[in-house]
CSV table of C-alpha atoms and ligand atoms in Angstrom, one decimal:
chain,number,residue,atom,x,y,z
A,1,MET,CA,87.7,123.3,115.6
A,2,ARG,CA,85.3,121.1,117.2
A,3,PRO,CA,86.5,118.1,119.2
A,4,GLY,CA,86.8,115.0,116.7
A,5,PHE,CA,87.8,117.4,113.8
A,6,LEU,CA,90.9,115.6,112.2
A,7,TRP,CA,93.8,117.5,111.2
A,8,GLY,CA,96.1,115.3,109.0
A,9,ALA,CA,98.4,114.8,106.1
A,10,ALA,CA,98.2,112.6,103.1
A,11,THR,CA,100.2,110.3,100.9
A,12,ALA,CA,99.7,107.5,98.4
A,13,ALA,CA,101.6,104.2,98.1
A,14,TYR,CA,103.1,104.4,94.6
A,15,GLN,CA,104.1,108.1,95.2
A,16,ILE,CA,106.2,107.4,98.4
A,17,GLU,CA,107.0,103.7,99.0
A,18,GLY,CA,109.5,102.6,96.4
A,19,ALA,CA,110.8,98.9,96.9
A,20,VAL,CA,108.6,98.0,94.0
A,21,ALA,CA,110.2,94.6,93.7
A,22,GLU,CA,110.5,93.7,97.4
A,23,GLY,CA,108.2,91.8,99.8
A,24,GLY,CA,106.5,89.9,97.1
A,25,ARG,CA,104.9,92.9,95.5
A,26,SER,CA,103.9,92.4,91.8
A,27,PRO,CA,104.0,95.2,89.1
A,28,SER,CA,101.1,97.6,88.9
A,29,ILE,CA,100.0,99.8,85.9
A,30,TRP,CA,102.2,102.7,87.2
A,31,ASP,CA,105.3,100.6,87.1
A,32,THR,CA,104.6,99.7,83.5
A,33,PHE,CA,103.6,103.2,82.5
A,34,SER,CA,106.5,105.0,84.2
A,35,HIS,CA,109.0,102.5,82.6
A,36,THR,CA,107.5,103.3,79.2
A,37,PRO,CA,109.8,105.9,77.5
A,38,GLY,CA,108.1,109.4,77.0
A,39,MET,CA,105.4,108.9,79.6
A,40,VAL,CA,106.7,110.5,82.7
A,41,ARG,CA,108.9,113.6,82.8
A,42,ASP,CA,112.7,112.9,82.7
A,43,GLY,CA,112.0,109.1,82.8
A,44,ASP,CA,111.3,109.2,86.5
A,45,THR,CA,109.7,106.2,88.1
A,46,GLY,CA,108.4,105.1,91.6
A,47,ASP,CA,111.1,102.4,91.9
A,48,VAL,CA,112.7,104.2,94.9
A,49,ALA,CA,110.4,107.3,95.4
A,50,THR,CA,110.9,108.5,99.0
A,51,ASP,CA,111.9,105.0,100.1
A,52,HIS,CA,109.1,105.0,102.7
A,53,TYR,CA,108.9,101.3,102.6
A,54,HIS,CA,112.3,101.4,104.5
A,55,ARG,CA,112.0,104.7,106.2
A,56,TRP,CA,108.5,104.3,107.5
A,57,ARG,CA,109.4,104.5,111.2
A,58,GLU,CA,111.2,107.8,110.7
A,59,ASP,CA,108.0,109.1,108.8
A,60,VAL,CA,105.7,108.0,111.7
A,61,ASP,CA,108.2,110.0,114.1
A,62,THR,CA,107.5,112.8,111.7
A,63,ILE,CA,103.8,112.5,111.8
A,64,ALA,CA,103.8,112.3,115.7
A,65,GLU,CA,106.0,115.4,116.0
A,66,LEU,CA,103.7,117.3,113.7
A,67,GLY,CA,101.0,116.5,116.1
A,68,LEU,CA,98.6,115.1,113.5
A,69,ASP,CA,95.4,113.6,114.6
A,70,ALA,CA,95.2,111.5,111.4
A,71,TYR,CA,97.4,110.1,108.8
A,72,ARG,CA,95.9,109.3,105.3
A,73,PHE,CA,97.9,106.8,103.4
A,74,SER,CA,97.0,104.1,100.6
A,75,VAL,CA,97.5,100.4,100.6
A,76,SER,CA,99.3,99.1,97.5
A,77,TRP,CA,96.9,96.6,96.0
A,78,PRO,CA,99.9,94.6,94.2
A,79,ARG,CA,101.8,94.6,97.4
A,80,VAL,CA,99.1,92.9,99.7
A,81,GLN,CA,97.5,90.9,96.8
A,82,PRO,CA,100.1,90.5,94.1
A,83,GLY,CA,98.5,89.7,90.7
A,84,GLY,CA,95.1,91.2,92.0
A,85,LYS,CA,93.6,87.8,93.0
A,86,GLY,CA,94.0,85.0,95.5
A,87,PRO,CA,95.2,85.0,99.1
A,88,LEU,CA,96.9,88.0,100.6
A,89,ASN,CA,100.6,88.3,100.8
A,90,ALA,CA,101.7,88.0,104.3
A,91,GLU,CA,104.8,90.2,103.9
A,92,GLY,CA,102.8,92.9,102.3
A,93,VAL,CA,100.1,92.8,105.0
A,94,ALA,CA,102.8,92.8,107.7
A,95,PHE,CA,104.1,96.3,106.3
A,96,TYR,CA,100.7,98.0,106.7
A,97,ASP,CA,100.0,96.1,110.1
A,98,ARG,CA,103.2,97.6,111.6
A,99,LEU,CA,102.4,101.0,110.1
A,100,VAL,CA,98.9,101.1,111.5
A,101,ASP,CA,100.1,99.9,115.0
A,102,ALA,CA,102.9,102.6,115.1
A,103,LEU,CA,100.4,105.3,114.2
A,104,LEU,CA,98.0,104.1,116.8
A,105,GLU,CA,100.7,103.9,119.5
A,106,ARG,CA,101.4,107.6,118.7
A,107,GLY,CA,97.6,108.4,119.0
A,108,VAL,CA,97.2,109.0,115.2
A,109,ALA,CA,94.1,107.7,113.5
A,110,PRO,CA,94.8,105.7,110.3
A,111,VAL,CA,92.8,106.8,107.3
A,112,VAL,CA,93.1,104.3,104.6
A,113,THR,CA,92.7,104.5,100.9
A,114,LEU,CA,92.3,101.2,99.2
A,115,TYR,CA,92.9,102.3,95.6
A,116,HIS,CA,95.2,105.2,94.7
A,117,TRP,CA,95.6,104.4,91.1
A,118,ASP,CA,98.0,101.2,91.4
A,119,LEU,CA,96.1,98.5,89.6
A,120,PRO,CA,97.8,95.1,89.5
A,121,GLN,CA,99.2,94.9,85.9
A,122,GLU,CA,97.8,91.3,85.6
A,123,LEU,CA,94.3,92.9,86.1
A,124,GLU,CA,95.0,95.5,83.3
A,125,ASP,CA,96.1,92.7,81.1
A,126,ALA,CA,92.6,91.1,81.6
A,127,GLY,CA,91.0,94.4,80.6
A,128,GLY,CA,91.4,96.7,83.5
A,129,TRP,CA,88.8,99.0,84.8
A,130,PRO,CA,86.7,99.1,81.5
A,131,VAL,CA,85.9,95.5,82.3
A,132,ARG,CA,83.3,94.4,85.0
A,133,ASP,CA,85.5,91.8,86.6
A,134,THR,CA,87.9,94.4,88.0
A,135,ALA,CA,85.1,95.8,90.0
A,136,GLU,CA,84.5,92.4,91.5
A,137,ARG,CA,88.2,91.8,92.1
A,138,PHE,CA,88.4,95.3,93.9
A,139,ALA,CA,85.6,94.3,96.3
A,140,GLU,CA,87.3,90.8,97.1
A,141,TYR,CA,90.6,92.7,97.8
A,142,ALA,CA,88.9,95.3,99.9
A,143,GLY,CA,87.0,92.7,102.0
A,144,ALA,CA,90.3,90.8,102.5
A,145,VAL,CA,92.2,94.0,103.7
A,146,GLY,CA,89.2,94.9,105.9
A,147,GLU,CA,89.5,91.5,107.5
A,148,VAL,CA,93.2,92.0,108.5
A,149,LEU,CA,93.2,95.7,109.4
A,150,GLY,CA,89.5,96.4,110.1
A,151,ASP,CA,89.7,96.5,113.9
A,152,ARG,CA,92.1,99.4,113.8
A,153,VAL,CA,91.4,101.7,111.0
A,154,HIS,CA,89.4,104.9,111.7
A,155,THR,CA,88.3,105.6,108.0
A,156,TRP,CA,88.2,103.4,105.1
A,157,THR,CA,88.3,105.2,101.7
A,158,THR,CA,87.5,102.9,98.7
A,159,LEU,CA,88.8,105.0,95.8
A,160,ASN,CA,90.9,108.1,95.5
A,161,GLU,CA,89.7,110.2,92.5
A,162,PRO,CA,88.0,107.8,90.3
A,163,TRP,CA,87.5,110.7,87.7
A,164,VAL,CA,91.3,110.8,87.3
A,165,SER,CA,91.5,107.0,87.0
A,166,ALA,CA,88.7,106.9,84.4
A,167,PHE,CA,89.4,110.0,82.3
A,168,VAL,CA,93.1,110.9,82.6
A,169,GLY,CA,93.9,107.2,82.4
A,170,HIS,CA,91.7,106.1,79.7
A,171,ALA,CA,90.7,109.1,77.5
A,172,GLU,CA,93.5,111.8,77.8
A,173,GLY,CA,96.1,108.9,78.4
A,174,ARG,CA,98.3,111.2,80.5
A,175,HIS,CA,98.2,108.7,83.4
A,176,ALA,CA,98.5,104.8,83.5
A,177,PRO,CA,97.2,102.8,81.8
A,178,GLY,CA,97.8,105.5,79.0
A,179,ARG,CA,94.7,104.7,76.9
A,180,THR,CA,93.0,107.2,74.7
A,181,ASP,CA,89.5,105.6,74.1
A,182,PRO,CA,86.5,107.7,75.3
A,183,ALA,CA,84.1,104.9,75.3
A,184,ALA,CA,86.5,102.9,77.5
A,185,ALA,CA,86.9,105.8,79.9
A,186,LEU,CA,83.1,105.9,80.5
A,187,ALA,CA,83.1,102.1,81.0
A,188,ALA,CA,85.9,102.5,83.4
A,189,ALA,CA,84.1,105.3,85.4
A,190,HIS,CA,81.1,102.8,85.8
A,191,HIS,CA,83.2,99.9,87.0
A,192,LEU,CA,85.1,102.3,89.4
A,193,ASN,CA,81.6,103.3,90.7
A,194,LEU,CA,80.6,99.6,91.0
A,195,GLY,CA,83.8,98.7,92.6
A,196,HIS,CA,83.1,101.3,95.3
A,197,GLY,CA,79.7,100.1,95.9
A,198,LEU,CA,80.8,96.4,96.0
A,199,ALA,CA,83.8,97.1,98.1
A,200,GLY,CA,81.9,99.3,100.5
A,201,ARG,CA,79.5,96.4,101.2
A,202,ALA,CA,82.4,94.0,101.5
A,203,LEU,CA,84.1,96.3,104.2
A,204,ARG,CA,81.0,96.9,106.2
A,205,ALA,CA,80.7,93.1,106.7
A,206,VAL,CA,84.1,92.7,108.2
A,207,VAL,CA,85.4,95.9,109.7
A,208,ALA,CA,84.5,97.6,113.2
A,209,ASP,CA,81.1,99.1,113.7
A,210,THR,CA,82.8,102.4,114.6
A,211,ALA,CA,84.8,102.6,111.4
A,212,GLN,CA,83.7,105.3,108.8
A,213,LEU,CA,83.2,104.3,105.2
A,214,SER,CA,84.2,106.9,102.7
A,215,VAL,CA,85.3,107.7,99.1
A,216,THR,CA,87.5,110.6,97.9
A,217,LEU,CA,86.5,112.5,94.8
A,218,ASN,CA,88.3,115.3,93.0
A,219,LEU,CA,85.3,117.6,92.5
A,220,HIS,CA,85.5,120.3,89.8
A,221,VAL,CA,84.5,123.8,90.7
A,222,GLY,CA,83.6,125.3,87.3
A,223,ARG,CA,83.0,129.0,86.6
A,224,GLY,CA,81.7,130.6,83.4
A,225,ALA,CA,84.7,132.2,81.6
A,226,GLU,CA,82.0,134.5,80.0
A,227,ALA,CA,78.5,135.6,80.6
A,228,GLY,CA,75.9,133.0,79.7
A,229,ALA,CA,78.3,129.9,80.0
A,230,PHE,CA,75.5,128.0,81.9
A,231,ASP,CA,75.6,125.0,79.6
A,232,ALA,CA,79.4,124.8,79.7
A,233,VAL,CA,79.3,124.8,83.6
A,234,ARG,CA,76.5,122.2,83.6
A,235,ARG,CA,78.5,119.8,81.3
A,236,LEU,CA,81.6,120.1,83.4
A,237,ASP,CA,79.5,119.4,86.5
A,238,ALA,CA,77.9,116.4,84.9
A,239,LEU,CA,81.1,114.6,83.6
A,240,GLY,CA,83.4,116.0,86.3
A,241,ASN,CA,81.2,115.6,89.4
A,242,ARG,CA,77.6,114.1,89.1
A,243,ILE,CA,79.0,110.9,87.2
A,244,PHE,CA,80.1,109.8,90.6
A,245,LEU,CA,78.1,111.8,93.1
A,246,GLY,CA,74.8,110.7,91.4
A,247,PRO,CA,75.1,106.9,91.6
A,248,MET,CA,77.2,107.1,94.9
A,249,LEU,CA,74.5,109.2,96.7
A,250,GLY,CA,71.6,107.2,95.4
A,251,ASP,CA,70.2,109.2,92.5
A,252,GLY,CA,71.7,107.0,89.8
A,253,TYR,CA,73.4,108.4,86.7
A,254,PRO,CA,72.2,111.9,85.7
A,255,ALA,CA,70.0,112.0,82.6
A,256,ASP,CA,72.0,115.0,81.0
A,257,LEU,CA,75.2,112.9,81.3
A,258,ARG,CA,73.8,110.0,79.4
A,259,GLN,CA,72.4,112.6,76.8
A,260,ASP,CA,75.7,114.4,76.5
A,261,THR,CA,77.7,111.1,76.0
A,262,SER,CA,75.2,109.2,74.0
A,263,GLY,CA,77.3,109.6,70.8
A,264,ILE,CA,80.2,107.7,72.6
A,265,THR,CA,78.5,104.8,74.4
A,266,ASP,CA,75.0,103.4,74.8
A,267,TRP,CA,75.7,102.8,78.5
A,268,SER,CA,74.9,99.0,78.1
A,269,PHE,CA,77.6,98.2,80.7
A,270,VAL,CA,75.2,99.4,83.3
A,271,ARG,CA,73.3,96.3,84.4
A,272,ASP,CA,70.0,96.1,86.3
A,273,GLY,CA,70.8,96.6,90.1
A,274,ASP,CA,74.2,98.3,89.6
A,275,GLU,CA,73.0,101.8,90.5
A,276,GLN,CA,71.6,100.3,93.8
A,277,ALA,CA,74.9,98.6,94.4
A,278,ILE,CA,76.9,101.7,93.9
A,279,ALA,CA,74.7,103.6,96.4
A,280,VAL,CA,76.2,101.8,99.4
A,281,PRO,CA,75.7,104.3,102.3
A,282,ILE,CA,78.9,106.3,103.1
A,283,ASP,CA,79.6,108.1,106.5
A,284,VAL,CA,81.7,110.9,105.0
A,285,LEU,CA,82.5,112.1,101.5
A,286,GLY,CA,86.3,112.9,101.0
A,287,VAL,CA,87.0,115.9,98.9
A,288,ASN,CA,90.2,116.8,97.1
A,289,TYR,CA,90.5,120.5,96.2
A,290,TYR,CA,93.3,122.2,94.7
A,291,THR,CA,91.9,124.9,92.3
A,292,TYR,CA,88.9,126.0,90.3
A,293,MET,CA,88.2,125.9,86.6
A,294,LEU,CA,87.0,128.3,83.9
A,295,VAL,CA,84.8,126.9,81.0
A,296,ARG,CA,83.0,128.3,78.1
A,297,SER,CA,81.8,127.0,74.8
A,298,ARG,CA,84.4,126.2,72.2
A,299,THR,CA,85.3,128.5,69.4
A,300,ALA,CA,85.3,126.8,66.0
A,301,GLU,CA,89.0,126.9,65.7
A,302,ALA,CA,89.6,125.2,69.1
A,303,ALA,CA,87.0,122.6,68.3
A,304,THR,CA,89.2,121.2,65.4
A,305,ASP,CA,92.0,120.6,68.0
A,306,ASP,CA,92.1,116.7,68.4
A,307,THR,CA,94.6,116.4,71.3
A,308,PRO,CA,93.1,113.7,73.6
A,309,SER,CA,91.2,115.2,76.3
A,310,PRO,CA,89.8,113.8,79.7
A,311,TRP,CA,86.5,115.7,79.0
A,312,VAL,CA,84.8,112.9,77.2
A,313,GLY,CA,81.7,114.1,75.2
A,314,CYS,CA,82.5,117.7,75.6
A,315,ALA,CA,84.1,118.6,72.3
A,316,ASP,CA,82.2,121.9,72.5
A,317,LEU,CA,83.7,122.6,75.9
A,318,GLU,CA,86.7,125.0,76.3
A,319,ILE,CA,88.9,125.3,79.3
A,320,PRO,CA,90.9,128.4,79.3
A,321,ALA,CA,93.8,129.0,81.5
A,322,THR,CA,92.8,130.6,85.0
A,323,PRO,CA,94.8,133.9,86.0
A,324,PRO,CA,97.6,134.2,88.5
A,325,PRO,CA,98.7,133.6,91.2
A,326,HIS,CA,99.6,130.2,90.2
A,327,THR,CA,101.4,127.3,91.9
A,328,GLU,CA,104.2,125.4,90.1
A,329,MET,CA,101.4,123.3,88.6
A,330,GLY,CA,99.9,126.2,86.8
A,331,TRP,CA,97.0,126.0,89.2
A,332,THR,CA,95.5,129.3,90.5
A,333,VAL,CA,95.5,129.9,94.1
A,334,ASP,CA,91.9,130.6,95.1
A,335,PRO,CA,90.5,129.6,98.5
A,336,SER,CA,87.1,130.9,97.6
A,337,GLY,CA,86.6,127.9,95.2
A,338,MET,CA,87.0,125.6,98.2
A,339,GLU,CA,84.4,127.5,100.2
A,340,GLU,CA,82.0,127.5,97.2
A,341,LEU,CA,82.4,123.8,96.7
A,342,LEU,CA,81.7,123.0,100.5
A,343,LEU,CA,78.8,125.3,100.5
A,344,GLY,CA,77.5,123.8,97.3
A,345,LEU,CA,77.7,120.2,98.5
A,346,HIS,CA,76.1,121.1,101.8
A,347,ALA,CA,73.2,122.8,99.8
A,348,ASP,CA,72.8,119.8,97.4
A,349,HIS,CA,73.3,117.1,99.8
A,350,PRO,CA,72.2,118.4,103.3
A,351,GLY,CA,73.4,116.1,106.1
A,352,LEU,CA,76.3,114.6,104.2
A,353,PRO,CA,79.5,114.9,106.3
A,354,LEU,CA,82.5,116.1,104.4
A,355,MET,CA,86.3,115.8,104.8
A,356,ILE,CA,89.0,117.6,102.9
A,357,THR,CA,91.2,114.6,102.1
A,358,GLU,CA,93.6,116.5,100.1
A,359,ASN,CA,94.7,120.2,99.6
A,360,GLY,CA,98.1,121.7,99.0
A,361,ALA,CA,100.5,123.2,96.5
A,362,ALA,CA,103.6,122.6,94.6
A,363,PHE,CA,106.2,125.3,94.7
A,364,ALA,CA,109.9,125.2,93.7
A,365,ASP,CA,111.4,124.7,97.2
A,366,THR,CA,115.1,124.7,97.8
A,367,VAL,CA,117.0,124.0,101.0
A,368,ASP,CA,119.2,127.0,101.9
A,369,ALA,CA,122.7,126.9,103.0
A,370,ASP,CA,121.6,127.1,106.6
A,371,GLY,CA,119.3,124.0,106.0
A,372,ARG,CA,116.0,125.8,106.0
A,373,VAL,CA,113.4,125.6,103.2
A,374,ARG,CA,111.4,128.9,103.3
A,375,ASP,CA,108.1,128.1,101.7
A,376,ALA,CA,106.2,131.2,102.5
A,377,ASP,CA,104.0,130.7,99.4
A,378,ARG,CA,102.8,127.2,100.7
A,379,ILE,CA,102.1,128.6,104.0
A,380,ALA,CA,99.9,131.3,102.4
A,381,TYR,CA,98.2,128.8,100.3
A,382,LEU,CA,97.5,126.5,103.3
A,383,GLU,CA,96.4,129.3,105.6
A,384,GLY,CA,94.1,130.6,102.9
A,385,HIS,CA,92.5,127.2,102.5
A,386,VAL,CA,92.2,126.5,106.2
A,387,GLY,CA,90.3,129.7,106.3
A,388,ALA,CA,87.8,128.6,103.7
A,389,VAL,CA,87.2,125.4,105.7
A,390,ARG,CA,86.6,127.4,108.9
A,391,ARG,CA,84.2,129.8,106.9
A,392,ALA,CA,82.3,126.9,105.5
A,393,ILE,CA,81.9,125.4,109.1
A,394,ASP,CA,80.8,128.8,110.4
A,395,ALA,CA,78.2,128.7,107.6
A,396,GLY,CA,76.9,125.4,108.8
A,397,VAL,CA,78.8,122.8,106.7
A,398,ASP,CA,79.7,119.6,108.4
A,399,VAL,CA,83.5,119.3,107.6
A,400,ARG,CA,85.0,116.5,109.7
A,401,GLY,CA,88.7,117.0,108.8
A,402,TYR,CA,91.3,118.6,106.7
A,403,PHE,CA,94.4,116.7,105.1
A,404,VAL,CA,97.5,118.5,103.7
A,405,TRP,CA,98.8,117.0,100.4
A,406,SER,CA,101.4,116.1,101.1
A,407,LEU,CA,103.4,114.9,104.2
A,408,LEU,CA,106.3,114.5,102.0
A,409,ASP,CA,107.6,115.5,98.5
A,410,ASN,CA,107.0,112.6,96.4
A,411,PHE,CA,106.4,111.2,92.8
A,412,GLU,CA,104.0,113.4,91.2
A,413,TRP,CA,102.7,111.0,88.7
A,414,ALA,CA,103.4,112.3,85.1
A,415,HIS,CA,105.5,115.2,86.3
A,416,GLY,CA,107.8,112.7,88.1
A,417,TYR,CA,109.9,114.4,90.9
A,418,SER,CA,109.8,117.9,89.4
A,419,LYS,CA,106.8,119.1,91.5
A,420,ARG,CA,107.2,119.2,95.2
A,421,PHE,CA,104.0,119.3,97.3
A,422,GLY,CA,105.5,118.1,100.7
A,423,ILE,CA,105.5,120.1,103.9
A,424,VAL,CA,108.7,117.9,104.5
A,425,HIS,CA,111.3,118.2,101.8
A,426,VAL,CA,112.9,115.1,100.5
A,427,ASP,CA,116.4,115.1,99.1
A,428,TYR,CA,116.1,112.2,96.5
A,429,ALA,CA,119.7,111.6,96.2
A,430,THR,CA,120.1,110.7,100.0
A,431,GLY,CA,116.4,110.1,101.0
A,432,ARG,CA,117.1,112.8,103.7
A,433,ARG,CA,113.9,114.5,105.2
A,434,THR,CA,114.0,118.3,106.1
A,435,TRP,CA,111.1,120.2,107.6
A,436,LYS,CA,110.0,123.1,105.5
A,437,ASP,CA,108.8,126.2,107.2
A,438,SER,CA,105.3,125.0,106.3
A,439,ALA,CA,105.7,121.9,108.5
A,440,ARG,CA,106.5,124.1,111.6
A,441,TRP,CA,103.6,126.3,110.7
A,442,TYR,CA,101.3,123.5,110.5
A,443,ARG,CA,102.5,122.0,113.8
A,444,ASP,CA,101.8,125.3,115.5
A,445,LEU,CA,98.5,125.8,114.0
A,446,LEU,CA,97.4,122.3,115.3
A,447,ARG,CA,98.9,123.0,118.7
A,448,ASN,CA,97.0,126.2,119.1
A,449,ASP,CA,93.8,124.8,117.8
A,450,ARG,CA,94.2,121.9,120.3
A,451,ARG,CA,94.9,124.4,123.1
A,452,GLY,CA,91.8,126.3,122.2
A,453,ARG,CA,89.8,123.1,122.2
A,454,MET,CA,91.0,122.1,125.7
A,455,THR,CA,90.3,125.4,127.2
A,456,HIS,CA,87.1,126.4,125.6
A,457,GLY,CA,85.9,122.7,124.6
A,458,GLN,CA,84.9,124.2,121.2
A,459,ASP,CA,85.8,126.2,118.2
A,460,LEU,CA,88.9,128.7,118.5
B,1,GBH,C1,95.6,114.6,93.4
B,1,GBH,O1,95.2,114.6,92.0
B,1,GBH,C2,96.2,113.2,93.6
B,1,GBH,O2,95.2,112.5,94.4
B,1,GBH,C3,97.5,113.1,94.3
B,1,GBH,O3,98.0,111.9,94.1
B,1,GBH,C4,98.4,114.1,93.5
B,1,GBH,O4,99.6,114.0,93.9
B,1,GBH,C5,97.9,115.5,93.9
B,1,GBH,O5,96.5,115.6,93.5
B,1,GBH,C6,98.6,116.6,93.3
B,1,GBH,O6,98.5,116.6,91.9
B,1,GBH,O7,92.9,120.2,84.2
B,1,GBH,O8,91.1,119.1,83.2
B,1,GBH,O9,92.7,117.8,84.4
B,1,GBH,C7,94.7,115.9,91.5
B,1,GBH,C8,94.3,115.7,90.1
B,1,GBH,C9,94.3,118.0,89.1
B,1,GBH,C10,92.5,116.4,88.7
B,1,GBH,C11,93.5,119.1,88.5
B,1,GBH,C12,91.9,117.6,88.1
B,1,GBH,C13,91.9,119.7,87.0
B,1,GBH,C14,91.0,119.2,85.9
B,1,GBH,N1,93.6,116.8,89.6
B,1,GBH,N2,92.7,118.6,87.6
B,1,GBH,S1,92.0,119.1,84.4
């Protein structure tokens, strides 16, 4: 890859840190949700997770040994600003301060996400993302963190996957805060958008001029499940992608989205000036990609199914299962979906730099008697998707980096610890880390790429 391309790995605070009641941290919506019986598989919680809060030095060593250019992690809002308002908590800040310094000492660029789903519970009690005040609180928090870490962070990401926060959290109810209210989900989407815009502006005012401003979206690649499914694909694109891309990139909310959802909300939560506020200029768009989706119009029988869905306003949309090969999540392995996504973004938004901030796969890894984790399926998945990134770059797409999800096995939200995404295995009974074959494969890929970069000064 070109000089400056960032090879990395990603994690998120609630999924790895544990230590939920240490260092002055207050509860988040995920503490509440995971401690509510029936919400997370096997009753798993993030109370201990991978114990990264105590094992961070060892994890930074791993990051350095892998030879990563960058490490993407998230700051826990309730750890650095307990309760979600007021002055920062010095002990919480000190944790990230040390982490950032340790990464920089090893020549690893910190890529920081400010919100990866762990809203302080107090803000949820005050209404959460469906209320406007949460966007303002988020901007205040972002500015305060920017003030203390802003001189050392390479890339600031406001939000991780606001689609999941809004729709899986407030319409489907499979994630915290577990609500099933479509109108609240649309209001949440708007206030997440607004929070991004206000936080972006607050960050710009305090961080280094060289720092990159970003946001990460889980963009949906929809393919028609039958001929003529154009409208189904359009609706998926509107509610799945353009609801964020539109206002964030300066085009406001799409008219077709407003139309599709007019039976659910009148959009009166959008005030004059909000769309301009959301359109804070970003330097790079983070993209998380795992799989593609099939869509078609619903059959009459499927349309009577009233299971809560994240697809608000899409009662006539059906999402059939995609064919094998599947990962343990049931997600189809198809790197061409990632290539299609990158090419499509480049065509629709020429000149917008992109970065793959998450890509990876869960498989049922086990440690062999000889201490090895043979995850050839994960290597094949990653190799295929790195190939897709290379093809997109060759076709002229400006892709600035690629981050594997995830550095470590971790708390996979509603699936608890049952799904393993790491390139490094974690034994939850002891906290012990073991490199999987994929970790060695990734280290070697990066070494060879770097060697090529040094001898040719350009793409390998
Ligand atoms: C990411 O979410 C998260 O950022 C990360 O924390 C998580 O651990 C990782 O991926 C692995 O799950 O079937 O209609 O819901 C990814 C969430 C999963 C959301 C696939 C979109 C497909 C649409 N995405 N999902 S639907």
